[in-house]
GROMACS .gro file of C-alpha atoms in nm:
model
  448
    1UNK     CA    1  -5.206  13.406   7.390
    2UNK     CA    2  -5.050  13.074   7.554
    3UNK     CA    3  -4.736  13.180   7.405
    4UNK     CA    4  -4.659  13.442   7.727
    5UNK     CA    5  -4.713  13.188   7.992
    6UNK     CA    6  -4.390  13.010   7.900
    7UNK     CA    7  -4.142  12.996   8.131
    8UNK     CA    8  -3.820  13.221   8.077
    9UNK     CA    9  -3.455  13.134   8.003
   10UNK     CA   10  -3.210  13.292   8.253
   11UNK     CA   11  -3.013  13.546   8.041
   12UNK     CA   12  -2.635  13.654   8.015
   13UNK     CA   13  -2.539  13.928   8.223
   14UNK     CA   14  -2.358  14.238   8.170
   15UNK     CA   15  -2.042  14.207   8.379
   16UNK     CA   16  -2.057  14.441   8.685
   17UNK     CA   17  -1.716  14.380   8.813
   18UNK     CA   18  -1.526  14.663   8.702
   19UNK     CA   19  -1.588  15.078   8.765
   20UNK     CA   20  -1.688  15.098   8.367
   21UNK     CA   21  -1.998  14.861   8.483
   22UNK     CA   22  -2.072  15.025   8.785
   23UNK     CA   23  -2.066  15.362   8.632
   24UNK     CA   24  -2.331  15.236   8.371
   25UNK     CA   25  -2.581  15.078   8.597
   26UNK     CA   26  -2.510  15.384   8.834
   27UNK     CA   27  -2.650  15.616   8.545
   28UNK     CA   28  -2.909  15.374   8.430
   29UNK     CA   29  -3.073  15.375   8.790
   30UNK     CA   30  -3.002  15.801   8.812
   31UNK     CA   31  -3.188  15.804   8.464
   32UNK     CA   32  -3.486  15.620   8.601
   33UNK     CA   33  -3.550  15.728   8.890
   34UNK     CA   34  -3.530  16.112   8.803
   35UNK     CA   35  -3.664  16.045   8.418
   36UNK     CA   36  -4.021  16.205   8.542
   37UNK     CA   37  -3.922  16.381   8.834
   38UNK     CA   38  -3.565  16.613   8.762
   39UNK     CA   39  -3.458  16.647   8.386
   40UNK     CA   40  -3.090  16.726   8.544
   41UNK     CA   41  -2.999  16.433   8.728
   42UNK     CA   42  -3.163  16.267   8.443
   43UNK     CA   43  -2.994  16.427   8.148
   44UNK     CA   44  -2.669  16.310   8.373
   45UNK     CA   45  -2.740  15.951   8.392
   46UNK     CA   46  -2.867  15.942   8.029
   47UNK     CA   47  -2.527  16.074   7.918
   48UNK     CA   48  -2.303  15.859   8.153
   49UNK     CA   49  -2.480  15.496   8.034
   50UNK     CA   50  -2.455  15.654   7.645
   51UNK     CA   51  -2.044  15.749   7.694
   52UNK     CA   52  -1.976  15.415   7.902
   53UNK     CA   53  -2.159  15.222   7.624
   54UNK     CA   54  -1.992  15.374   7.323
   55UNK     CA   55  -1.647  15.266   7.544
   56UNK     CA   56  -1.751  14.953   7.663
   57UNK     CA   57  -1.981  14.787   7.347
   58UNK     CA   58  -1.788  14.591   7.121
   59UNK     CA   59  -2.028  14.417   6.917
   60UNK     CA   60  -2.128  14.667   6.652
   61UNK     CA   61  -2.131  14.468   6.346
   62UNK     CA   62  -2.427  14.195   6.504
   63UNK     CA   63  -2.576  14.522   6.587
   64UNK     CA   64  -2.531  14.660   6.183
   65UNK     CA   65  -2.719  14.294   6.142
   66UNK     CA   66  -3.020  14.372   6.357
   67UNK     CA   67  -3.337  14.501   6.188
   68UNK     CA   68  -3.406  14.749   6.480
   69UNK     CA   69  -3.143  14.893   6.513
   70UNK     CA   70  -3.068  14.917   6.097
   71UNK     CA   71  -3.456  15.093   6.115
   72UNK     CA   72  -3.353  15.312   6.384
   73UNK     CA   73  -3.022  15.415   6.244
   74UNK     CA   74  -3.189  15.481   5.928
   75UNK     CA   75  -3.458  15.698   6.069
   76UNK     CA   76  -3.213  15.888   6.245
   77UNK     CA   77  -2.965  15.959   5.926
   78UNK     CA   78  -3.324  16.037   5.743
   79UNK     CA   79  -3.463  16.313   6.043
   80UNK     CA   80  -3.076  16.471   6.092
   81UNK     CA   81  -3.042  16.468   5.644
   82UNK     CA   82  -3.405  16.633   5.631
   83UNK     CA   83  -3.388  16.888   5.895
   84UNK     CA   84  -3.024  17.016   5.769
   85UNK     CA   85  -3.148  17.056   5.425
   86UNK     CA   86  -3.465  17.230   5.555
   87UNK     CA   87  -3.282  17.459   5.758
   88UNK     CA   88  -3.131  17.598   5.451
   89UNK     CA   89  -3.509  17.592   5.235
   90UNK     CA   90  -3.689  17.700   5.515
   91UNK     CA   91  -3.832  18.045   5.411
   92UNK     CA   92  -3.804  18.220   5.744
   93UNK     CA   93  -3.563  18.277   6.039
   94UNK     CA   94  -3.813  18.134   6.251
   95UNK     CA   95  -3.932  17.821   6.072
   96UNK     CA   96  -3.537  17.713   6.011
   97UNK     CA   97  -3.457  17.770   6.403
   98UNK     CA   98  -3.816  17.566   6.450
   99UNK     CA   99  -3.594  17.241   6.242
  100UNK     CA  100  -3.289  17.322   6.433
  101UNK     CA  101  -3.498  17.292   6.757
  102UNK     CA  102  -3.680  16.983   6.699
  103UNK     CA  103  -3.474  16.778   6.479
  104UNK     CA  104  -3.207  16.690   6.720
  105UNK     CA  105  -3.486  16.597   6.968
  106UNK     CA  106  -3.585  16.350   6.715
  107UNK     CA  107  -3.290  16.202   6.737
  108UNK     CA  108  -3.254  16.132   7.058
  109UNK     CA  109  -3.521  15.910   7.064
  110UNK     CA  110  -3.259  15.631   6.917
  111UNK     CA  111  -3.099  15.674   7.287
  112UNK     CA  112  -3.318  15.369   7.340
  113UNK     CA  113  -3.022  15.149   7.221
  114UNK     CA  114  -2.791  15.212   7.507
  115UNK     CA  115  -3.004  15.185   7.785
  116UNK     CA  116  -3.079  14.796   7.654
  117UNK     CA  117  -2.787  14.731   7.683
  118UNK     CA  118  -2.725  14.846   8.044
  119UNK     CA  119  -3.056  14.644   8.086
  120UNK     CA  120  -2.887  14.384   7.967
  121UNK     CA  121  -3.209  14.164   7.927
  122UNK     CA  122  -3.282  14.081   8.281
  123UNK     CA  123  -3.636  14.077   8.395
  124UNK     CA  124  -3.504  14.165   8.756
  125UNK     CA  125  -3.320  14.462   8.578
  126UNK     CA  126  -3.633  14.563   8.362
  127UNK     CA  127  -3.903  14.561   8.704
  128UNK     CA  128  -3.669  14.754   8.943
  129UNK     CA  129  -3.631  15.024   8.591
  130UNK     CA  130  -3.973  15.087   8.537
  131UNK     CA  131  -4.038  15.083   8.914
  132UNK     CA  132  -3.818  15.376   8.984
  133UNK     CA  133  -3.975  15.560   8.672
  134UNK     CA  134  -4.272  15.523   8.862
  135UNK     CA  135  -4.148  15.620   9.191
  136UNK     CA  136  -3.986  15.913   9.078
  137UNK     CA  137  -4.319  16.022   8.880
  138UNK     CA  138  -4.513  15.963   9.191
  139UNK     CA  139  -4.264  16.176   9.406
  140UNK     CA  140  -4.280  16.479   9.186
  141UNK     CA  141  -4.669  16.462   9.169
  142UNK     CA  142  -4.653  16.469   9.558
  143UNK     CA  143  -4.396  16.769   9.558
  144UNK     CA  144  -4.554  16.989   9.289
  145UNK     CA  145  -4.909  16.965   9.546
  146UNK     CA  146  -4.978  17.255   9.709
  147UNK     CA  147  -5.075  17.052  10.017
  148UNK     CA  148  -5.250  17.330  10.215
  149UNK     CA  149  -5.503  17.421   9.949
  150UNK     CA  150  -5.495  17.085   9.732
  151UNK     CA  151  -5.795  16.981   9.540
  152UNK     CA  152  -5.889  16.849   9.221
  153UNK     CA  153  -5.818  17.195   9.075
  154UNK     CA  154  -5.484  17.114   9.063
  155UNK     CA  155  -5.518  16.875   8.789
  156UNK     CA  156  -5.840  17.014   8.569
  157UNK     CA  157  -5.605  17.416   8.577
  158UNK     CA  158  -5.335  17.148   8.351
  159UNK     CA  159  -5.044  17.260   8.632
  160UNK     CA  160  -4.792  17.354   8.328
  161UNK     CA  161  -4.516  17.334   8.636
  162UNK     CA  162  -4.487  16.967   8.581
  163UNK     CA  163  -4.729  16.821   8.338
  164UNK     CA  164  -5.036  16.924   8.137
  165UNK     CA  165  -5.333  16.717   8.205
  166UNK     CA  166  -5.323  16.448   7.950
  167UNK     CA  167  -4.964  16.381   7.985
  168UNK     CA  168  -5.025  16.357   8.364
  169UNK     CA  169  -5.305  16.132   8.248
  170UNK     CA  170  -5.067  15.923   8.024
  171UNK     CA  171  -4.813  15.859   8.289
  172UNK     CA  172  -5.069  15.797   8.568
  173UNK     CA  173  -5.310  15.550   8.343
  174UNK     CA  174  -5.002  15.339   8.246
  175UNK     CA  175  -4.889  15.343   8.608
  176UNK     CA  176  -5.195  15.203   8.660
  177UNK     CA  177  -5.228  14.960   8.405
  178UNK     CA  178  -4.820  14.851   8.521
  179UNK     CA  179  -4.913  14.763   8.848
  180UNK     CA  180  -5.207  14.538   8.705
  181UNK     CA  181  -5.017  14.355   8.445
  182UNK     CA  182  -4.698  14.323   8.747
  183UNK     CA  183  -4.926  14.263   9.020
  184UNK     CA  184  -4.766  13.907   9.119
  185UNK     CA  185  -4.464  13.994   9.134
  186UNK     CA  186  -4.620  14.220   9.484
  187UNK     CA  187  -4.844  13.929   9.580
  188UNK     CA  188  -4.563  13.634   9.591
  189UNK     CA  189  -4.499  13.478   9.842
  190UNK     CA  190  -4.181  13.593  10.082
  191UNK     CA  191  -3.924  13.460  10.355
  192UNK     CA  192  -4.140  13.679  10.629
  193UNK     CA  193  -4.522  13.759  10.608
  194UNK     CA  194  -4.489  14.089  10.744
  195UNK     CA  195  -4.303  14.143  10.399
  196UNK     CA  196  -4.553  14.013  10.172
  197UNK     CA  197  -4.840  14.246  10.309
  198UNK     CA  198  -4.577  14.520  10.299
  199UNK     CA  199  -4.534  14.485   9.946
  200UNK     CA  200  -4.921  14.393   9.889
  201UNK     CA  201  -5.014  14.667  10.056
  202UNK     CA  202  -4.785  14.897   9.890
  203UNK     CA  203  -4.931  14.804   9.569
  204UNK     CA  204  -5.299  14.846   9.620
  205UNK     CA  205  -5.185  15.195   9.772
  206UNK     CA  206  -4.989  15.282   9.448
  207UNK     CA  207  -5.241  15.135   9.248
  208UNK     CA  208  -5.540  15.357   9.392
  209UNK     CA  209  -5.321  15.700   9.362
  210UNK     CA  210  -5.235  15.594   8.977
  211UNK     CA  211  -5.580  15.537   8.952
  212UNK     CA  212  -5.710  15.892   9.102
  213UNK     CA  213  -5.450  16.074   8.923
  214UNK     CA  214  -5.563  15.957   8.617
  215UNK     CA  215  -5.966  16.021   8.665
  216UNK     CA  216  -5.888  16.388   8.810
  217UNK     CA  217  -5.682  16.449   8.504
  218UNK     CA  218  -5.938  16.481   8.318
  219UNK     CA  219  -5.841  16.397   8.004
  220UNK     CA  220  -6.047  16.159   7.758
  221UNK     CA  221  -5.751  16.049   7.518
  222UNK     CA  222  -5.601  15.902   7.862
  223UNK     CA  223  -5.949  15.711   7.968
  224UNK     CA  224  -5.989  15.537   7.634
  225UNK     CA  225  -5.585  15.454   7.637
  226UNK     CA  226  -5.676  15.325   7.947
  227UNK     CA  227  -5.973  15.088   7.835
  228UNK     CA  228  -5.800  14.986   7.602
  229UNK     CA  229  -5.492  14.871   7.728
  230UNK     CA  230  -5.697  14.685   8.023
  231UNK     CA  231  -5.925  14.510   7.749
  232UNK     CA  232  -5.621  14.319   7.636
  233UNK     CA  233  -5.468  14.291   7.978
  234UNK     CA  234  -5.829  14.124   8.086
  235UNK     CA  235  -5.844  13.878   7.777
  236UNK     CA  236  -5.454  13.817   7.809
  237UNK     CA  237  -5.555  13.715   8.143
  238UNK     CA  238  -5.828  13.486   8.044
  239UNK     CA  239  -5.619  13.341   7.756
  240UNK     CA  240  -5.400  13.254   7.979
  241UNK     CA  241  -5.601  13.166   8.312
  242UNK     CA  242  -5.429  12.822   8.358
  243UNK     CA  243  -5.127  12.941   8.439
  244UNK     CA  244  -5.275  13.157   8.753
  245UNK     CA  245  -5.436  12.866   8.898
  246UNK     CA  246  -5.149  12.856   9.136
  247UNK     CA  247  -5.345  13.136   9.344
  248UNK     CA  248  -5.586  12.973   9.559
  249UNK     CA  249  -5.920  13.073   9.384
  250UNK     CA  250  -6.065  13.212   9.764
  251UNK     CA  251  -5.770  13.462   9.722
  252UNK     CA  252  -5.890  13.568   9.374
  253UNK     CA  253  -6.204  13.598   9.412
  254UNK     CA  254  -6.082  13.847   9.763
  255UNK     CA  255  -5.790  14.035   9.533
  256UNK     CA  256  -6.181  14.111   9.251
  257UNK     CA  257  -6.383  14.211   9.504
  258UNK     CA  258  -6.157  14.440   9.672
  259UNK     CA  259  -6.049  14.562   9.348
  260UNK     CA  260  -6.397  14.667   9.208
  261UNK     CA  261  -6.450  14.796   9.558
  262UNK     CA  262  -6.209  15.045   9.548
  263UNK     CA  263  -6.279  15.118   9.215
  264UNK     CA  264  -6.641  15.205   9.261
  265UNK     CA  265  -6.533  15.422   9.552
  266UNK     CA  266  -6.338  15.651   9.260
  267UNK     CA  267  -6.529  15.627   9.005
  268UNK     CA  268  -6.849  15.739   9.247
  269UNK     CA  269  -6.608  15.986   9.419
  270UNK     CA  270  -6.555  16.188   9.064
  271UNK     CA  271  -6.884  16.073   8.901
  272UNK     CA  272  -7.004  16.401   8.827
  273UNK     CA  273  -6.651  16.481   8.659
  274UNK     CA  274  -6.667  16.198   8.468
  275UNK     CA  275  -7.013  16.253   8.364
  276UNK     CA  276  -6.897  16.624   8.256
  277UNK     CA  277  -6.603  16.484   8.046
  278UNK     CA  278  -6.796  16.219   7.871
  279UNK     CA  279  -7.117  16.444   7.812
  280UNK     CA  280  -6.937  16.782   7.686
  281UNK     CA  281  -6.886  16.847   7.308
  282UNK     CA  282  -7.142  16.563   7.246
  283UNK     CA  283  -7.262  16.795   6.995
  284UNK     CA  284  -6.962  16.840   6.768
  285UNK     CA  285  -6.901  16.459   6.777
  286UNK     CA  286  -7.237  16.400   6.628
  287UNK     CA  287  -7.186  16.660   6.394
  288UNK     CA  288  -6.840  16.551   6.286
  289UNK     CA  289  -6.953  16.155   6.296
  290UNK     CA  290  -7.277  16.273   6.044
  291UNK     CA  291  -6.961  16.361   5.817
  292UNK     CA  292  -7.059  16.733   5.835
  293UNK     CA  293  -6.710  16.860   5.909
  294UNK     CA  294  -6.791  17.246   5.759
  295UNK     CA  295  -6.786  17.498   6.029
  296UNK     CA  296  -6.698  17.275   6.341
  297UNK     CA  297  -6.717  17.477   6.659
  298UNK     CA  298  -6.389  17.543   6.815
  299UNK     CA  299  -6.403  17.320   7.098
  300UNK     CA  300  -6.110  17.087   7.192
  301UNK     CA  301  -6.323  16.802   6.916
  302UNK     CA  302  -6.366  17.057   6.694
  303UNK     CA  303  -6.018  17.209   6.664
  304UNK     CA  304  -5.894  16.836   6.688
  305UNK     CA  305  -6.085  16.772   6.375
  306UNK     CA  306  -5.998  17.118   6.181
  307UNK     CA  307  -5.609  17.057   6.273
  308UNK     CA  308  -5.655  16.732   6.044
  309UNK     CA  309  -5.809  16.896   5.787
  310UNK     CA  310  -5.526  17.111   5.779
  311UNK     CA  311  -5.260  16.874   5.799
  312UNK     CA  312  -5.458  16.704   5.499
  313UNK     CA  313  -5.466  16.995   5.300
  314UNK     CA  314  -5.058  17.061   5.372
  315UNK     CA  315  -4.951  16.696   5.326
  316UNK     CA  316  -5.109  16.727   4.938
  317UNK     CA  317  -4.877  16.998   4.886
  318UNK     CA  318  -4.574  16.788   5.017
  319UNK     CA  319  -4.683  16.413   5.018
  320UNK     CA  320  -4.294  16.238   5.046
  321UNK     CA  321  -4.151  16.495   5.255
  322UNK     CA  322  -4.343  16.712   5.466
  323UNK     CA  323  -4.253  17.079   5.619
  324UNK     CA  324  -3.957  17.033   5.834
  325UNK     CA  325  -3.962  16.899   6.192
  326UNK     CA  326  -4.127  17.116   6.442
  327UNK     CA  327  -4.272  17.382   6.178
  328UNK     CA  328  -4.635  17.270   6.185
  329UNK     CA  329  -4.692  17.546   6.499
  330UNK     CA  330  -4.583  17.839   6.263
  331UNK     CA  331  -4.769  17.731   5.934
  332UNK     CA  332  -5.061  17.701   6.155
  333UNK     CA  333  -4.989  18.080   6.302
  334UNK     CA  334  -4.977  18.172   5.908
  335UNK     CA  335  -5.243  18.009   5.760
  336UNK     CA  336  -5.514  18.282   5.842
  337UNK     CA  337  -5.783  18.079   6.042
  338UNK     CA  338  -5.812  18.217   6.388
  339UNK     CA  339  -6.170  18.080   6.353
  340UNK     CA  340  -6.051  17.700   6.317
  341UNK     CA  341  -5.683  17.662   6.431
  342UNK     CA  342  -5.715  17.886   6.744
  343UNK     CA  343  -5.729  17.807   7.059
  344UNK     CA  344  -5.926  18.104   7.273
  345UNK     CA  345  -5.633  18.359   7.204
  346UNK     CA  346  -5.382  18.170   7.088
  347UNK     CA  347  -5.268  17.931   6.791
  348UNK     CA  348  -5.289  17.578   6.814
  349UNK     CA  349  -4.913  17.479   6.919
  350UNK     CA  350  -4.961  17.154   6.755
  351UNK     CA  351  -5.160  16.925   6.563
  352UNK     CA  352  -5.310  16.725   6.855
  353UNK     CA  353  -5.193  16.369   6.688
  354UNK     CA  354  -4.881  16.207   6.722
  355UNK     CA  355  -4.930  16.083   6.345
  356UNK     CA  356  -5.087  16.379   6.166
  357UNK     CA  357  -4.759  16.579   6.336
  358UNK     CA  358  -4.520  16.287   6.152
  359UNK     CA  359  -4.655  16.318   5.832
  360UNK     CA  360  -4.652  16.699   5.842
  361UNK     CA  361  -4.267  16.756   5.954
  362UNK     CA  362  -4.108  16.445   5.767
  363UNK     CA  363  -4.424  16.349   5.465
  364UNK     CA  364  -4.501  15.985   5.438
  365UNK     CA  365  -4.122  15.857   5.382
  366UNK     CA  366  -4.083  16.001   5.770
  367UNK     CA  367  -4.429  15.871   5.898
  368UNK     CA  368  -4.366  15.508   5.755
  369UNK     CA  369  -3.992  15.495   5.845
  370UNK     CA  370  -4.130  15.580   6.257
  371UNK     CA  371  -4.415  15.307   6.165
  372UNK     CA  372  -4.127  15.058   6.038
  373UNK     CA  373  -3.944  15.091   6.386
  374UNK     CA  374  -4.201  15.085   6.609
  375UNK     CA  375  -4.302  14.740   6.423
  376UNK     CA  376  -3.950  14.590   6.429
  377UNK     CA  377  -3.929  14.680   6.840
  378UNK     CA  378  -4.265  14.465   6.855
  379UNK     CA  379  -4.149  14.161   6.714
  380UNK     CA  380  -3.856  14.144   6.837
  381UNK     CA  381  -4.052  14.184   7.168
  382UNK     CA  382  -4.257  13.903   7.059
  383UNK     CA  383  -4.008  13.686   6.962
  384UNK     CA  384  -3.850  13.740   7.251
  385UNK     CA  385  -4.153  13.647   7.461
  386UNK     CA  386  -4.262  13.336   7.262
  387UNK     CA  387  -3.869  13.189   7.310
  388UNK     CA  388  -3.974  13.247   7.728
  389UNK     CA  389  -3.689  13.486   7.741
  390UNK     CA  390  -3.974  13.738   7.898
  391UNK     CA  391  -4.159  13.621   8.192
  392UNK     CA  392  -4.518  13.656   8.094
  393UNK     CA  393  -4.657  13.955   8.325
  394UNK     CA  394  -4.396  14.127   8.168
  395UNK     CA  395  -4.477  14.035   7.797
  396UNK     CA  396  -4.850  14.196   7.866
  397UNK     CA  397  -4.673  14.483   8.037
  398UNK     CA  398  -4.528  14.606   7.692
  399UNK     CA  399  -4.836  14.498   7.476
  400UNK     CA  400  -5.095  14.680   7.746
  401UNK     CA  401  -4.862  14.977   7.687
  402UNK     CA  402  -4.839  14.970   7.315
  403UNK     CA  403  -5.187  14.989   7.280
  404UNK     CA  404  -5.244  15.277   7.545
  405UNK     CA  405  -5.002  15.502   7.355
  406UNK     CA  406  -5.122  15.386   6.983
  407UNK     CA  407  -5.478  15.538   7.120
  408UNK     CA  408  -5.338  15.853   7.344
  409UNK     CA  409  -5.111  15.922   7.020
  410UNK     CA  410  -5.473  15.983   6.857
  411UNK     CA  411  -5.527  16.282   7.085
  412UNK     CA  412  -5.194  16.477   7.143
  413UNK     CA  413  -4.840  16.524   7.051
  414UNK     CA  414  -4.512  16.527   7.255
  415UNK     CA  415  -4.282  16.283   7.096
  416UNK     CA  416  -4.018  16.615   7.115
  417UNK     CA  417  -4.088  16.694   7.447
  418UNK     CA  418  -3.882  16.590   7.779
  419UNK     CA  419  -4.107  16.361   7.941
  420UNK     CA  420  -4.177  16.211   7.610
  421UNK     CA  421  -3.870  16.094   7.537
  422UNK     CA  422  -3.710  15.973   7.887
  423UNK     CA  423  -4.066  15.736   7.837
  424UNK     CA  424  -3.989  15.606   7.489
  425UNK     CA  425  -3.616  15.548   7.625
  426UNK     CA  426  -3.768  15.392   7.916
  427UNK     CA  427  -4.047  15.159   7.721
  428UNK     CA  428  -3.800  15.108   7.416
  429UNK     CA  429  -3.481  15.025   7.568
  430UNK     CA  430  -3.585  14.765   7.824
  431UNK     CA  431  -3.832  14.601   7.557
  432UNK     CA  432  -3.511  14.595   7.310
  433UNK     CA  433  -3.290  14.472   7.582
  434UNK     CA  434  -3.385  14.118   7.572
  435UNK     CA  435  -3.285  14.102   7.151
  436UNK     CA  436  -2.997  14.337   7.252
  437UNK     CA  437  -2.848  14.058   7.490
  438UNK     CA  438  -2.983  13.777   7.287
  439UNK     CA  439  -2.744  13.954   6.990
  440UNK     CA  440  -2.405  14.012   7.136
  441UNK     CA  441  -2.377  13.750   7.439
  442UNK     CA  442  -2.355  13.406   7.378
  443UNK     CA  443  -2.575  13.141   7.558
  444UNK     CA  444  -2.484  12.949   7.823
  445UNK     CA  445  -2.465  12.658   7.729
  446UNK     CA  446  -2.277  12.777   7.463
  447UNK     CA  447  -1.976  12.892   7.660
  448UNK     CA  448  -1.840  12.597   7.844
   0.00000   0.00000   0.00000
């Protein structure tokens, strides 16, 4: 894609002279840094940039203009309309405080708004963001190790006192795949050597723990997100291999080697793991790939594949409008199928699929509404990268991430839940940023 090896435009700034500005950015870097590792101090600096933008923006009616944020408004007004009238339908105490639970998690998702504009469209502002999100998610993997009796336990037991394993696997495989697409911006050259193996040496450290974390988490939705996302990052890079010709090709050829060195050193470190993961439930995958989906066994594929079956069967009863956000866990507890929607001893507590969960709380109007803005957030991405206001590493960064989640989203479902939604706000805001500050600042060489 030549397009995203075009040089960027420097961009207007937010002005940071005044205690307003300082207060932002002070609660955009408190909201990074602890978005993975204290929901708090996080919660805090999510609030302060939200109050200090709704005192500071001025520029609402070019926002009212902008498809994305007209999609996101909408969804929101459609989520908080449909969960107050299904609090009222609902036919149980439980289901209606299941709406009132979920819905206004829903809406926080459209947080994503503020937060661009605090980001303000810099590239320097968008790498030193995601950077602490990834600091602070590395520091709170190191403190929740029990150091004195660690081992690879600790991930496969799904430690519920920070992450289940395929969130963990989420966070650390895009980690990963971050400091691949970024990976110049550690290896540039710097007023001091001593600084430029600092930083290179930083990142192959980083790089290797992302890496481990994500193999010892065990979780197969993450290792195909993973492939996936570095398929496009690799033909991104070959697409565009003439503009990394600056790097003397002895020092590529080094920066491979090493690379698939270390990398064989994991993969043969957890091979029998691996092997384990790939190898298990081979059986119901052949069975539900013949197209025989009667009487799966109720093994993580098989419950996978009778939880769409049921959201299938539920969505025909309500096709526009689903059940009501966050009710799918107690129609499942009522439908009378311990033998397909159970889990060992206990109901499925959600659908297992981002998309199947949608179209079950909010029916197709909800599902393609989500779909609209999640489309309108990638072009204006893409816009933004083929005008070079992205630098290019960058413009992979968000596509190797879109794809990652579109596959994980396959296999789970936490839109609703914390570490969910400090990443969309992360992901979201700082990709909307750059048509954010292309929307309510004028150029430069438009203002004298």
């Amino acid at each position: 894609m030549p397009i995203l090896s075009q040089p960027h435009r420097p961009t207007p700034r937010v002005p940071v002279a005044d205690g307003w500005s300082r207060a932002g950015l002070f609660g955009l870097y408190v909201f990074a840094f602890f978005a993975l590792l204290g929901i708090t101090p996080a919660t805090v600096g999510l609030i302060l940039l939200t109050l200090i933008f709704l005192i500071r923006f001025d520029a609402w009616r070019e926002l009212a203009r902008d498809p994305v944020a007209l999609i996101a408004l909408t969804f929101g007004v459609f989520v908080a309309t449909h969960s107050l009238i299904a609090y009222f339908l609902e036919p149980t105490p439980t289901l209606a405080q299941a709406v009132a639970d979920n819905s206004t998690d829903w809406v926080k998702l459209l947080l994503f708004i503020p937060l661009a504009y605090w980001v303000a469209g810099r590239p320097d502002r968008v790498r030193l963001v995601l950077m602490l999100g990834l600091a602070g998610f590395t520091l709170a993997t190191f403190r929740k190790i029990d150091w004195a009796t660690f081992d690879a336990a600790f991930f496969s037991t799904r430690f519920d006192a920070y992450l289940p394993s395929i969130a963990f696997g989420m966070f650390a495989g895009l980690g990963a795949l971050g400091l691949l697409a970024t990976r110049r911006a550690f290896w540039i050259e710097r007023d001091h050597p001593w600084q430029r193996w600092l930083a290179t040496t930083l990142w192959a450290v980083w790089l290797l723990i992302m890496l481990e974390g994500l193999l010892l988490s065990q979780s197969r939705g993450s290792w195909l997100g993973f492939l996936g996302g570095l398929a496009i990052l690799m033909l991104l890079e070959w697409r565009t291999r003439h503009a990394t010709t600056a790097t003397p090709p002895r020092r590529r050829w080094l920066a491979i080697v090493l690379g698939l060195g270390a990398l064989g050193v994991i993969l043969s470190s957890q091979y029998q793991t691996i092997e384990m993961r790939l190898t298990d439930q081979t059986d119901t995958l052949q069975q539900v790939i013949s197209g025989d989906v009667t009487g799966v066994t109720s093994d993580p594929v098989g419950l996978r594949v009778n939880a769409l079956l049921f959201t299938y069967e539920k969505w025909r009863e309500r096709p526009w409008f689903g059940w009501g956000a966050g009710t799918s866990r107690e129609w499942i507890a009522t439908s009378g199928r311990p033998d397909t929607l159970m889990d060992n001893v206990e109901w499925l507590p959600h659908l297992h699929n981002a998309y199947a969960e949608t179209l079950f709380q909010f029916g197709s109007v909800g599902l393609l509404l989500a779909v609209a803005l999640v489309w309108a957030l990638v072009r204006a991405t893409r816009d933004a990268c083929r005008a070079g206001r992205l630098p290019a590493d960058l413009c992979r960064l968000f596509l190797v991430t879109l794809v990652f989640v579109l596959i994980w989203n396959l296999f789970n479902y936490r839109v609703v839940r914390s570490d969910w939604m400090v990443f969309w706000i992360l992901l979201a805001g700082t990709a909307y940023s750059f048509r954010l500050a292309q929307l309510t600042q004028p150029a430069e060489d438009e203002r004298g």
